[in-house]
Coordinates of C-alpha atoms and ligand atoms in Angstrom, one line a residue:
M1 CA -0.4 32.1 -11.7
A2 CA -1.0 28.7 -13.3
R3 CA -4.2 28.5 -15.5
T4 CA -5.3 25.7 -13.2
I5 CA -4.0 23.9 -10.1
L6 CA -5.4 20.5 -9.4
F7 CA -5.0 18.3 -6.3
G8 CA -4.5 14.6 -5.8
I9 CA -2.6 12.1 -3.7
S10 CA 1.2 12.0 -3.9
V11 CA 2.2 8.3 -4.2
S12 CA 5.8 8.6 -5.4
P13 CA 7.7 11.7 -4.4
G14 CA 9.5 14.1 -6.6
V15 CA 9.0 17.1 -8.8
S16 CA 8.7 17.1 -12.6
I17 CA 8.2 19.8 -15.2
G18 CA 7.3 19.0 -18.8
K19 CA 4.6 18.4 -21.5
I20 CA 1.7 16.2 -21.1
S21 CA 1.0 13.1 -23.2
F22 CA -2.3 11.4 -22.8
T23 CA -2.3 7.6 -22.6
H24 CA -5.5 5.8 -23.6
P25 CA -7.3 8.7 -25.1
A26 CA -10.9 8.1 -24.2
G27 CA -12.5 6.3 -27.1
N28 CA -16.2 6.0 -27.6
V29 CA -17.6 2.6 -26.8
E30 CA -20.0 1.3 -29.4
E31 CA -23.5 1.1 -28.0
R32 CA -25.6 -0.9 -30.4
R33 CA -28.5 -3.3 -30.0
I34 CA -28.0 -6.4 -32.1
A35 CA -30.3 -8.8 -33.9
S36 CA -30.5 -12.4 -32.6
E37 CA -28.5 -13.8 -35.5
E38 CA -25.6 -11.6 -34.5
T39 CA -25.2 -13.0 -31.1
D40 CA -22.8 -15.8 -32.1
T41 CA -20.5 -13.3 -34.1
E42 CA -20.4 -10.8 -31.2
T43 CA -19.6 -13.6 -28.7
E44 CA -16.9 -14.8 -31.0
R45 CA -15.5 -11.3 -31.4
L46 CA -15.4 -10.8 -27.6
T47 CA -13.6 -14.1 -26.9
T48 CA -11.1 -13.5 -29.8
A49 CA -10.4 -10.0 -28.4
A50 CA -9.9 -11.3 -24.9
A51 CA -7.5 -14.0 -26.1
A52 CA -5.5 -11.5 -28.2
V53 CA -5.1 -9.2 -25.2
R54 CA -3.9 -12.2 -23.2
K55 CA -1.3 -12.8 -25.8
D56 CA -0.2 -9.2 -25.7
L57 CA 0.1 -9.3 -22.0
A58 CA 2.1 -12.5 -22.1
H59 CA 4.5 -10.6 -24.4
A60 CA 4.6 -7.6 -22.1
R61 CA 5.3 -10.0 -19.1
D62 CA 8.3 -11.4 -20.9
E63 CA 9.7 -7.9 -21.3
V64 CA 9.6 -7.1 -17.6
P65 CA 13.3 -6.5 -16.5
D66 CA 14.5 -8.8 -13.7
A67 CA 14.9 -5.9 -11.3
L68 CA 11.1 -5.4 -11.5
A69 CA 10.2 -9.1 -11.4
E70 CA 7.4 -8.7 -8.9
H71 CA 5.4 -6.8 -11.6
R72 CA 5.3 -10.0 -13.7
E73 CA 2.9 -11.3 -11.2
V74 CA 0.6 -8.3 -11.7
I75 CA 0.6 -8.8 -15.4
S76 CA -0.1 -12.5 -14.9
S77 CA -3.1 -11.4 -12.8
H78 CA -4.3 -9.3 -15.7
M79 CA -3.9 -12.3 -18.0
L80 CA -6.2 -14.2 -15.6
I81 CA -8.8 -11.5 -15.7
C82 CA -8.8 -11.9 -19.5
Q83 CA -10.0 -15.5 -19.0
D84 CA -12.1 -14.8 -15.9
P85 CA -15.3 -16.7 -16.3
K86 CA -17.2 -14.0 -14.4
L87 CA -16.1 -11.3 -16.9
L88 CA -16.6 -13.3 -20.0
K89 CA -19.8 -15.2 -18.9
D90 CA -21.4 -11.9 -17.7
A91 CA -20.5 -10.1 -21.0
T92 CA -21.7 -13.1 -23.1
R93 CA -25.0 -13.2 -21.1
R94 CA -25.5 -9.5 -21.9
I95 CA -24.8 -10.2 -25.6
R96 CA -27.2 -13.1 -25.7
E97 CA -30.0 -11.9 -23.3
E98 CA -29.9 -8.2 -23.5
R99 CA -28.8 -8.2 -27.2
L100 CA -25.9 -5.8 -26.7
C101 CA -23.0 -5.6 -29.1
A102 CA -19.7 -7.0 -27.7
S103 CA -18.3 -3.5 -26.7
W104 CA -21.4 -2.4 -24.9
A105 CA -21.8 -5.8 -23.1
L106 CA -18.1 -5.6 -22.0
E107 CA -18.4 -2.0 -20.8
K108 CA -21.5 -2.8 -18.7
T109 CA -19.8 -6.0 -17.2
V110 CA -16.6 -4.1 -16.4
D111 CA -18.7 -1.3 -14.7
A112 CA -20.6 -3.7 -12.6
L113 CA -17.5 -5.6 -11.5
C114 CA -15.6 -2.4 -10.7
A115 CA -18.5 -1.2 -8.6
T116 CA -18.4 -4.4 -6.6
F117 CA -14.7 -4.0 -5.9
R118 CA -14.9 -0.3 -5.2
N119 CA -17.3 -1.0 -2.4
M120 CA -14.9 -3.3 -0.6
E121 CA -13.6 -2.2 2.7
D122 CA -10.0 -3.2 2.1
P123 CA -8.1 -0.6 0.1
Y124 CA -5.9 -3.2 -1.5
L125 CA -9.0 -5.0 -2.9
R126 CA -10.7 -1.7 -3.7
D127 CA -7.7 -0.8 -5.9
R128 CA -8.1 -4.1 -7.8
A129 CA -11.1 -2.5 -9.6
Q130 CA -8.4 -0.7 -11.6
D131 CA -6.9 -4.0 -12.8
I132 CA -10.3 -5.0 -14.2
R133 CA -10.8 -1.5 -15.8
A134 CA -7.3 -1.7 -17.3
V135 CA -8.0 -5.1 -18.9
G136 CA -11.4 -3.9 -20.0
L137 CA -9.8 -1.0 -21.8
R138 CA -7.4 -3.3 -23.6
I139 CA -10.1 -5.6 -24.8
Q140 CA -12.2 -2.6 -25.9
A141 CA -9.2 -1.4 -28.0
K142 CA -9.0 -4.7 -29.7
L143 CA -12.8 -4.8 -30.3
S144 CA -12.7 -1.3 -31.9
G145 CA -9.6 -2.2 -33.9
N146 CA -7.6 0.6 -32.2
T147 CA -4.3 -0.7 -31.2
P148 CA -2.8 1.4 -28.4
P149 CA -1.2 4.5 -29.7
A150 CA 2.5 4.4 -30.4
R151 CA 4.2 5.4 -27.3
D152 CA 7.7 5.8 -28.5
H153 CA 7.7 9.5 -27.9
A154 CA 11.0 11.1 -28.8
A155 CA 11.0 13.4 -25.8
P156 CA 10.3 12.4 -22.2
C157 CA 6.9 13.6 -21.0
I158 CA 4.4 13.5 -18.3
H159 CA 1.9 10.8 -18.8
V160 CA -1.7 11.4 -17.9
A161 CA -4.4 8.8 -18.0
E162 CA -7.6 7.9 -16.4
D163 CA -5.6 5.0 -15.0
L164 CA -2.6 3.0 -15.8
S165 CA -1.9 -0.7 -15.4
P166 CA 1.7 -2.0 -14.9
A167 CA 1.6 -3.3 -18.5
D168 CA 0.7 0.2 -19.7
T169 CA 3.5 1.7 -17.7
L170 CA 6.0 -0.6 -19.0
D171 CA 4.8 0.0 -22.5
L172 CA 5.6 3.6 -21.9
K173 CA 9.4 3.2 -22.0
V174 CA 10.3 3.9 -18.5
D175 CA 13.3 6.2 -19.3
R176 CA 10.9 8.6 -21.1
I177 CA 8.5 9.1 -18.3
L178 CA 9.0 12.3 -16.3
A179 CA 5.9 11.7 -14.1
L180 CA 2.6 9.9 -14.0
V181 CA -0.7 11.6 -13.2
T182 CA -3.9 9.7 -13.1
A183 CA -7.5 10.6 -12.4
E184 CA -8.2 7.3 -10.6
G185 CA -6.1 5.3 -8.2
G186 CA -5.0 5.2 -4.7
P187 CA -1.8 4.8 -2.7
T188 CA -1.9 1.0 -3.1
S189 CA -2.8 0.9 -6.8
H190 CA -0.3 -0.8 -9.0
T191 CA 0.6 2.5 -10.7
A192 CA 1.6 3.7 -7.3
I193 CA 3.6 0.6 -6.5
L194 CA 5.4 0.6 -9.9
A195 CA 6.0 4.3 -9.8
R196 CA 7.7 4.0 -6.4
S197 CA 9.9 1.1 -7.5
L198 CA 10.8 3.0 -10.7
R199 CA 11.3 6.2 -8.7
I200 CA 9.0 8.1 -11.0
P201 CA 7.1 11.0 -9.4
A202 CA 3.4 10.2 -9.4
V203 CA 0.2 11.9 -8.3
V204 CA -3.0 9.8 -8.4
G205 CA -6.7 10.6 -7.9
V206 CA -6.4 14.0 -9.5
T207 CA -9.9 15.2 -10.0
G208 CA -10.3 17.3 -13.1
I209 CA -7.1 16.2 -14.9
L210 CA -8.9 14.6 -17.8
E211 CA -11.1 17.7 -18.4
D212 CA -8.7 20.5 -17.7
A213 CA -5.5 19.2 -19.2
H214 CA -4.7 18.6 -22.9
D215 CA -2.0 16.9 -24.9
D216 CA 1.1 19.1 -25.0
D217 CA 0.0 21.3 -22.1
F218 CA 3.0 22.4 -20.0
V219 CA 2.6 21.3 -16.4
I220 CA 4.5 21.1 -13.1
V221 CA 3.9 17.9 -11.1
D222 CA 4.6 18.5 -7.4
A223 CA 4.6 15.0 -6.2
L224 CA 5.7 16.1 -2.8
R225 CA 2.5 18.0 -2.1
G226 CA 0.2 16.2 -4.5
C227 CA -0.4 19.2 -6.9
V228 CA -0.5 19.6 -10.7
Y229 CA -0.1 23.1 -12.1
I230 CA -1.4 23.5 -15.7
D231 CA 0.2 26.3 -17.7
P232 CA 2.4 27.6 -14.8
D233 CA 3.7 31.1 -15.0
E234 CA 7.5 32.1 -15.1
K235 CA 7.7 32.5 -11.4
E236 CA 6.2 29.2 -10.7
L237 CA 8.5 27.5 -13.2
A238 CA 11.5 29.0 -11.6
T239 CA 10.4 28.1 -8.1
F240 CA 9.7 24.5 -9.0
A241 CA 12.9 24.1 -11.1
R242 CA 14.8 25.0 -8.0
R243 CA 12.6 22.7 -5.9
Q244 CA 13.2 19.8 -8.2
E245 CA 17.0 20.3 -8.0
D246 CA 16.8 20.6 -4.2
Y247 CA 14.8 17.5 -4.0
I248 CA 17.1 15.5 -6.2
A249 CA 20.1 16.6 -4.2
W250 CA 18.4 15.9 -1.0
E251 CA 17.3 12.4 -2.0
W252 CA 20.8 11.6 -3.3
K253 CA 22.4 12.7 0.0
V254 CA 19.8 10.8 2.1
R255 CA 20.2 7.6 0.1
R256 CA 24.0 7.8 0.2
N257 CA 23.8 8.0 4.0
A258 CA 21.2 5.2 4.3
A259 CA 23.6 2.8 6.0
L260 CA 24.4 5.3 8.8
P261 CA 22.6 4.5 12.1
A262 CA 19.6 6.4 13.1
E263 CA 21.0 8.2 16.1
T264 CA 19.7 11.5 17.3
L265 CA 21.9 14.6 17.8
D266 CA 22.1 13.8 21.5
G267 CA 23.1 10.1 21.0
V268 CA 19.8 8.2 21.3
R269 CA 19.6 5.3 18.8
V270 CA 16.4 4.1 17.2
D271 CA 16.0 1.0 15.1
V272 CA 14.6 1.8 11.7
Q273 CA 13.1 -1.2 9.9
A274 CA 11.2 -1.8 6.7
N275 CA 7.7 -2.9 5.9
M276 CA 7.5 -5.4 3.1
E277 CA 4.8 -7.4 1.3
T278 CA 6.4 -9.6 -1.3
P279 CA 9.7 -11.5 -1.5
G280 CA 10.6 -9.3 -4.5
E281 CA 11.3 -6.5 -2.1
V282 CA 14.3 -8.1 -0.4
D283 CA 16.9 -6.2 -2.4
A284 CA 15.0 -2.9 -1.8
V285 CA 15.0 -3.7 2.0
K286 CA 18.8 -4.4 2.0
A287 CA 19.6 -1.3 -0.1
C288 CA 17.5 1.2 2.0
G289 CA 19.5 0.7 5.2
A290 CA 16.8 -1.0 7.2
E291 CA 18.0 -2.8 10.2
G292 CA 15.3 -5.5 9.8
V293 CA 11.7 -6.0 8.7
G294 CA 9.3 -4.7 11.2
L295 CA 6.2 -5.8 9.3
Y296 CA 5.9 -8.5 6.6
R297 CA 2.3 -8.3 5.4
T298 CA 1.7 -11.9 4.4
E299 CA -1.8 -11.5 2.9
I300 CA -0.7 -10.7 -0.6
S301 CA 0.0 -14.4 -1.6
Y302 CA -3.5 -15.3 -0.3
L303 CA -5.2 -12.5 -2.2
R304 CA -3.6 -13.1 -5.5
G305 CA -4.4 -16.5 -6.8
H306 CA -7.7 -18.4 -6.9
A307 CA -6.6 -21.1 -4.5
L308 CA -5.2 -20.7 -1.0
P309 CA -1.4 -21.2 -0.9
D310 CA -0.4 -24.5 0.7
E311 CA 2.2 -25.1 3.4
E312 CA 5.1 -25.8 1.0
Q313 CA 4.4 -22.6 -1.1
L314 CA 4.3 -20.5 2.1
Y315 CA 7.4 -22.2 3.6
A316 CA 9.3 -21.6 0.4
E317 CA 8.4 -17.9 0.4
Y318 CA 9.1 -17.4 4.1
A319 CA 12.2 -19.4 4.2
A320 CA 13.8 -17.6 1.2
V321 CA 13.1 -14.2 2.8
V322 CA 14.4 -15.2 6.2
R323 CA 17.6 -16.6 4.6
D324 CA 18.1 -13.6 2.3
L325 CA 17.7 -11.1 5.1
A326 CA 19.7 -13.0 7.8
P327 CA 21.0 -11.9 10.3
R328 CA 18.4 -9.2 10.2
R329 CA 15.2 -9.8 12.2
I330 CA 12.0 -10.3 10.1
V331 CA 8.6 -10.0 11.7
F332 CA 6.0 -12.0 9.9
R333 CA 2.5 -10.8 10.5
T334 CA 0.0 -13.6 10.5
L335 CA -2.8 -13.4 7.9
D336 CA -4.7 -10.0 8.1
V337 CA -7.8 -10.7 6.0
G338 CA -11.4 -11.3 6.7
A339 CA -15.0 -11.1 5.4
D340 CA -14.9 -9.2 2.1
K341 CA -11.1 -9.3 2.1
M342 CA -11.1 -13.0 1.4
L343 CA -11.5 -13.8 -2.2
H344 CA -12.3 -17.4 -1.6
A345 CA -16.0 -18.3 -1.7
Q346 CA -15.7 -20.9 0.9
T347 CA -14.7 -18.3 3.6
A348 CA -16.4 -15.1 2.4
L349 CA -19.1 -13.8 4.7
K350 CA -21.7 -11.1 4.1
E351 CA -21.1 -8.9 7.1
P352 CA -23.0 -5.7 7.7
N353 CA -19.9 -4.0 9.0
P354 CA -16.8 -5.8 7.9
A355 CA -14.4 -3.3 9.6
L356 CA -15.8 -4.5 12.9
G357 CA -16.2 -8.1 11.7
L358 CA -14.3 -11.4 11.4
R359 CA -11.0 -9.8 10.4
A360 CA -7.4 -10.7 11.0
I361 CA -6.8 -12.8 14.2
R362 CA -10.6 -13.3 14.5
F363 CA -10.7 -14.8 11.1
C364 CA -7.7 -17.0 11.8
L365 CA -9.1 -18.3 15.1
R366 CA -12.3 -19.1 13.2
H367 CA -10.6 -20.8 10.2
Q368 CA -7.9 -22.7 12.1
N369 CA -7.0 -24.9 9.3
I370 CA -5.8 -21.9 7.3
F371 CA -4.1 -20.4 10.3
R372 CA -2.3 -23.6 11.3
T373 CA -1.0 -24.1 7.8
Q374 CA 0.5 -20.6 7.9
L375 CA 2.0 -21.1 11.4
R376 CA 3.6 -24.3 10.4
A377 CA 5.3 -22.6 7.4
M378 CA 6.4 -19.7 9.6
L379 CA 7.9 -21.9 12.4
R380 CA 9.7 -24.0 9.8
A381 CA 11.0 -20.9 8.1
G382 CA 12.3 -19.7 11.5
V383 CA 15.2 -22.2 11.4
H384 CA 16.8 -20.3 8.5
G385 CA 17.6 -17.1 10.4
N386 CA 16.0 -14.5 12.7
A387 CA 12.2 -14.5 12.5
A388 CA 9.4 -13.4 14.8
L389 CA 5.6 -13.7 14.6
M390 CA 3.1 -10.9 15.0
L391 CA -0.7 -11.1 15.5
P392 CA -2.9 -8.4 14.0
M393 CA -6.0 -6.8 15.5
I394 CA -5.6 -8.3 19.0
S395 CA -8.5 -7.1 21.2
G396 CA -7.9 -9.0 24.4
L397 CA -5.9 -11.5 26.4
G398 CA -8.0 -14.5 25.3
E399 CA -6.9 -14.2 21.7
V400 CA -3.2 -14.2 22.6
Q401 CA -3.6 -17.2 24.9
A402 CA -5.5 -19.1 22.3
V403 CA -2.8 -18.4 19.7
R404 CA -0.1 -19.4 22.1
R405 CA -1.9 -22.8 22.6
I406 CA -2.1 -23.3 18.8
I407 CA 1.5 -22.5 18.3
N408 CA 2.5 -25.1 20.9
E409 CA 0.3 -27.7 19.3
V410 CA 1.7 -26.9 15.8
S411 CA 5.2 -27.1 17.2
Q412 CA 4.5 -30.5 18.8
E413 CA 3.1 -31.7 15.5
L414 CA 6.1 -30.6 13.6
T415 CA 8.4 -32.3 16.1
A416 CA 6.3 -35.5 15.8
E417 CA 6.7 -35.3 12.0
G418 CA 10.4 -34.7 12.3
L419 CA 10.3 -31.4 10.6
P420 CA 12.9 -28.9 11.7
H421 CA 11.3 -25.7 13.1
E422 CA 11.9 -22.9 15.6
P423 CA 9.6 -23.7 18.6
D424 CA 10.5 -20.5 20.5
M425 CA 9.9 -17.9 18.0
P426 CA 9.1 -14.5 19.6
V427 CA 5.4 -13.6 19.4
G428 CA 4.4 -10.0 19.3
I429 CA 1.0 -8.4 18.8
M430 CA -0.2 -5.4 16.9
I431 CA -2.0 -2.7 18.9
E432 CA -4.7 -1.5 16.6
V433 CA -8.0 -1.4 18.5
P434 CA -9.0 0.7 21.5
S435 CA -9.5 -2.4 23.8
A436 CA -5.9 -3.4 23.3
V437 CA -4.8 0.1 24.4
F438 CA -6.7 -0.3 27.7
M439 CA -5.4 -3.8 28.1
A440 CA -1.9 -3.0 27.2
D441 CA -0.5 -3.7 30.6
A442 CA -1.9 -7.2 30.8
L443 CA -1.1 -7.9 27.1
A444 CA 2.5 -6.8 27.6
R445 CA 2.8 -9.7 30.1
E446 CA 1.6 -12.2 27.5
C447 CA 3.8 -11.4 24.5
D448 CA 7.4 -10.6 23.5
F449 CA 6.8 -7.2 21.7
F450 CA 4.2 -4.7 20.7
S451 CA 3.9 -3.1 17.3
I452 CA 1.5 -0.2 16.9
G453 CA -0.6 -0.3 13.7
T454 CA -1.4 3.4 13.6
N455 CA -3.3 3.1 10.3
D456 CA -6.0 1.1 12.0
L457 CA -5.5 2.4 15.5
V458 CA -6.3 6.1 14.5
H459 CA -9.4 5.0 12.7
Y460 CA -10.7 2.7 15.4
L461 CA -9.9 5.1 18.2
L462 CA -11.7 8.0 16.4
A463 CA -14.5 5.8 15.1
I464 CA -13.9 6.8 11.5
D465 CA -14.9 4.5 8.7
R466 CA -11.8 4.6 6.5
I467 CA -13.7 4.6 3.2
N468 CA -16.2 7.3 4.2
K469 CA -14.9 10.5 2.7
H470 CA -17.5 12.5 4.7
V471 CA -15.6 11.8 7.9
S472 CA -12.1 11.8 6.5
Y473 CA -11.5 15.3 7.9
L474 CA -11.6 13.6 11.4
H475 CA -8.4 11.7 10.7
E476 CA -6.1 13.5 13.1
P477 CA -2.9 11.7 14.1
L478 CA -2.2 14.1 16.9
H479 CA -5.8 13.9 18.3
P480 CA -5.3 13.8 22.1
A481 CA -6.9 10.4 22.3
V482 CA -4.3 9.1 19.8
V483 CA -1.4 10.7 21.5
R484 CA -2.4 9.5 25.0
S485 CA -3.0 6.0 23.6
L486 CA 0.5 6.0 22.1
K487 CA 2.0 7.0 25.4
R488 CA 0.1 4.4 27.3
I489 CA 1.1 1.6 24.9
I490 CA 4.8 2.6 25.0
D491 CA 4.9 2.9 28.8
C492 CA 3.1 -0.4 29.3
A493 CA 5.5 -2.2 27.0
H494 CA 8.5 -0.7 28.7
R495 CA 7.2 -1.4 32.2
E496 CA 7.1 -5.1 31.3
G497 CA 10.5 -4.9 29.6
I498 CA 9.3 -5.5 26.1
G499 CA 10.2 -3.4 23.0
V500 CA 7.6 -1.4 21.0
S501 CA 7.6 -0.5 17.4
V502 CA 5.4 1.6 15.1
C503 CA 4.7 0.1 11.7
G504 CA 1.8 2.3 10.5
E505 CA 2.3 5.4 8.3
L506 CA 2.8 7.6 11.3
A507 CA 6.3 6.2 11.6
A508 CA 7.4 8.1 8.4
D509 CA 5.6 11.3 9.2
P510 CA 8.2 13.9 10.3
Y511 CA 6.0 15.5 13.0
C512 CA 4.6 12.2 14.4
L513 CA 8.0 10.6 14.3
A514 CA 9.4 13.3 16.6
I515 CA 6.5 12.7 19.1
L516 CA 7.1 8.9 19.0
L517 CA 10.8 9.4 19.6
G518 CA 9.9 11.7 22.5
M519 CA 7.8 8.9 24.0
G520 CA 10.7 6.5 23.7
V521 CA 9.6 4.2 20.9
D522 CA 12.2 1.6 20.1
V523 CA 11.6 0.8 16.4
L524 CA 10.2 2.7 13.5
S525 CA 9.1 0.6 10.5
A526 CA 8.3 2.2 7.1
T527 CA 8.3 1.3 3.4
P528 CA 11.8 0.8 2.0
R529 CA 11.5 3.9 0.0
S530 CA 10.9 6.0 3.2
V531 CA 13.6 4.3 5.3
P532 CA 16.6 6.5 4.4
G533 CA 14.4 9.7 4.9
V534 CA 13.2 8.4 8.3
K535 CA 16.8 7.7 9.4
H536 CA 17.9 11.1 8.2
L537 CA 15.1 12.8 10.2
V538 CA 16.1 10.9 13.3
R539 CA 19.7 12.1 12.8
N540 CA 18.5 15.7 12.7
L541 CA 16.4 15.5 15.9
N542 CA 17.3 16.0 19.5
A543 CA 15.7 13.3 21.6
E544 CA 15.5 15.5 24.7
A545 CA 13.7 18.2 22.8
C546 CA 11.4 15.6 21.4
T547 CA 10.6 14.4 24.9
E548 CA 9.7 17.9 26.0
L549 CA 7.6 18.4 22.9
A550 CA 5.8 15.0 23.4
H551 CA 5.2 16.1 27.0
S552 CA 3.6 19.5 25.9
V553 CA 1.5 17.7 23.3
L554 CA 0.3 15.2 25.9
M555 CA -0.7 18.1 28.2
T556 CA -3.1 19.7 25.6
S557 CA -6.6 18.4 24.9
D558 CA -6.8 20.6 21.7
V559 CA -5.7 18.9 18.5
A560 CA -5.2 22.2 16.7
A561 CA -2.9 23.4 19.5
A562 CA -1.0 20.0 19.2
N563 CA -0.6 20.5 15.5
R564 CA 0.6 24.1 16.0
M565 CA 3.1 23.0 18.7
V566 CA 4.7 20.4 16.6
T567 CA 4.9 22.5 13.4
E568 CA 6.3 25.5 15.2
A569 CA 8.8 23.4 17.3
L570 CA 10.1 21.4 14.3
S571 CA 10.2 24.2 11.8
H572 CA 13.2 25.4 13.8
S573 CA 15.1 22.1 14.1
L574 CA 14.3 20.5 10.8
H575 CA 14.2 23.6 8.6
E576 CA 13.8 22.7 4.9
E577 CA 14.0 19.0 5.6
L578 CA 10.3 19.2 6.2
S579 CA 9.5 20.2 2.7
F580 CA 10.9 17.0 1.4
H581 CA 8.5 14.8 3.4
T582 CA 4.8 14.3 3.0
T583 CA 2.9 14.8 6.2
M584 CA -0.6 14.1 7.6
I585 CA -0.4 17.1 9.9
P586 CA -2.0 20.3 8.6
T587 CA 0.7 22.8 8.0
N588 CA 0.5 26.4 6.8
G589 CA 3.2 25.8 4.2
Ligands
LIG601 C1 -1.6 -0.5 10.5 O1 -2.9 -0.7 10.7 O2 -1.1 0.5 10.9 C2 -0.8 -1.5 9.8 C3 0.5 -1.4 9.7 O3 -1.5 -2.5 9.2 P1 -2.2 -2.4 7.8 O4 -1.9 -1.1 7.2 O5 -1.7 -3.5 7.0 O6 -3.7 -2.6 8.2
LIG602 MG1 -3.7 -2.7 10.4

């Protein structure tokens, strides 16, 4: 048995075996009170160190290969953090008022800023704490005169760190990384995003890794199940060496077949589409065999910069994506931000419960100038190919009707201005809140398609605060309330003759996918990385058996029984396929 087995979140699948190399060995931050005459020198040291880090990052950004161009923006955002007045002003104030040396002042400022971000409700923004921490570490290294350790390891190894920024990861010489393991981080952290695009197995949020692992320890990283085995025994080594080979062979086979249609064994065809967030993913979308884009999350370009994007910037982004992906359909989700998700001071509100606050469509209907700018850009982009609009967090008919009115007005304005646009773009809604489930029959008459946002729907249905770990055990995708809601949404859509897709994570979960197929869902939309695997799973399922399974699951009011039914039923039909997919359903394996 391994000396220690640690658990985390698998964010980029695969299996790796090798020796550990620690990145950013934890250095001690100097904690020294200074005399008043030292304040100028320490302030100067801080600004010089920040400027030097900015220069290093500019260099790292120039080195980013074209295939990974989207990561240049991440490094640019780190460059902005180096100049961020909040960071530098706060640290300078601590030097001047609290008489702390530059390192200590910086450490305290970074801690305070990270704490603010970590308390944010939006996981994307929560993960931005890591960007601040990463930049802080680099400035600390400059202050202490420690340049980052030489990373030119002769042999490939498994990199372990408290956290890694994209600049760190690129410093690591990508072809010499067997896997990444970090103590911090979540599925939307940049390490996760970069690891996925580089196809490096990665497990993040591994508690104990910094304490229990040491340089040169031999480890197994099982990034299919999210485990790290320190000092594995011979038996484990042999098992995982086989598993690694099997996974590589499986992934190769699945990717080679990505262009094949997703048709079940008994001939039922499902559309498998991709979720995307930035124009940089267009190539990945094309390569993964997706038949379209079921969800384009548009918020990223709003959250990145300091200013809101203008119509021309948005139009350029949307038009390029529509053109590049034509004739495939691309579904643009309108802005899904709100309250603390909005970085801009003019719109930020202090809400007691932001998850139930002015989010998504509610935010857009309140800030119509922002919304109309986005709608204009989307309608204009529509003439370049096949685009649709999708509204997030709809909770009732009034919202859809209000948006329809605004779209008409915007379209008339564009006509009056002589700007080419698509006035009849299909308008769909996301079903993510319980009221929309109950109103699904009426809502289906008001829109052109439904897309089920299961990430939010499961949480809102079960009243679980997504960031409260004490109730995370209640996150049960096959809870009878969830299963019955899915069925109702799909049936209501079909009764009104509109299509229904699922664009939350459930679409790529092998067990949930089978239930969704059994209920007759039309489209499954998942990250480009997951698309070939989803299509492959569909090709291995029998639609009629899935219908029977969905029926049995619908009949039970016991979630444990539902979990048992799906795991037992599918262990026969999918066999070892299941072991190459991550799942949210508790299994005994
Ligand atoms: C969802 O809620 O399932 C969804 C796809 O939207 P997001 O994850 O962006 O909230
Ligand atoms: Mg959502």
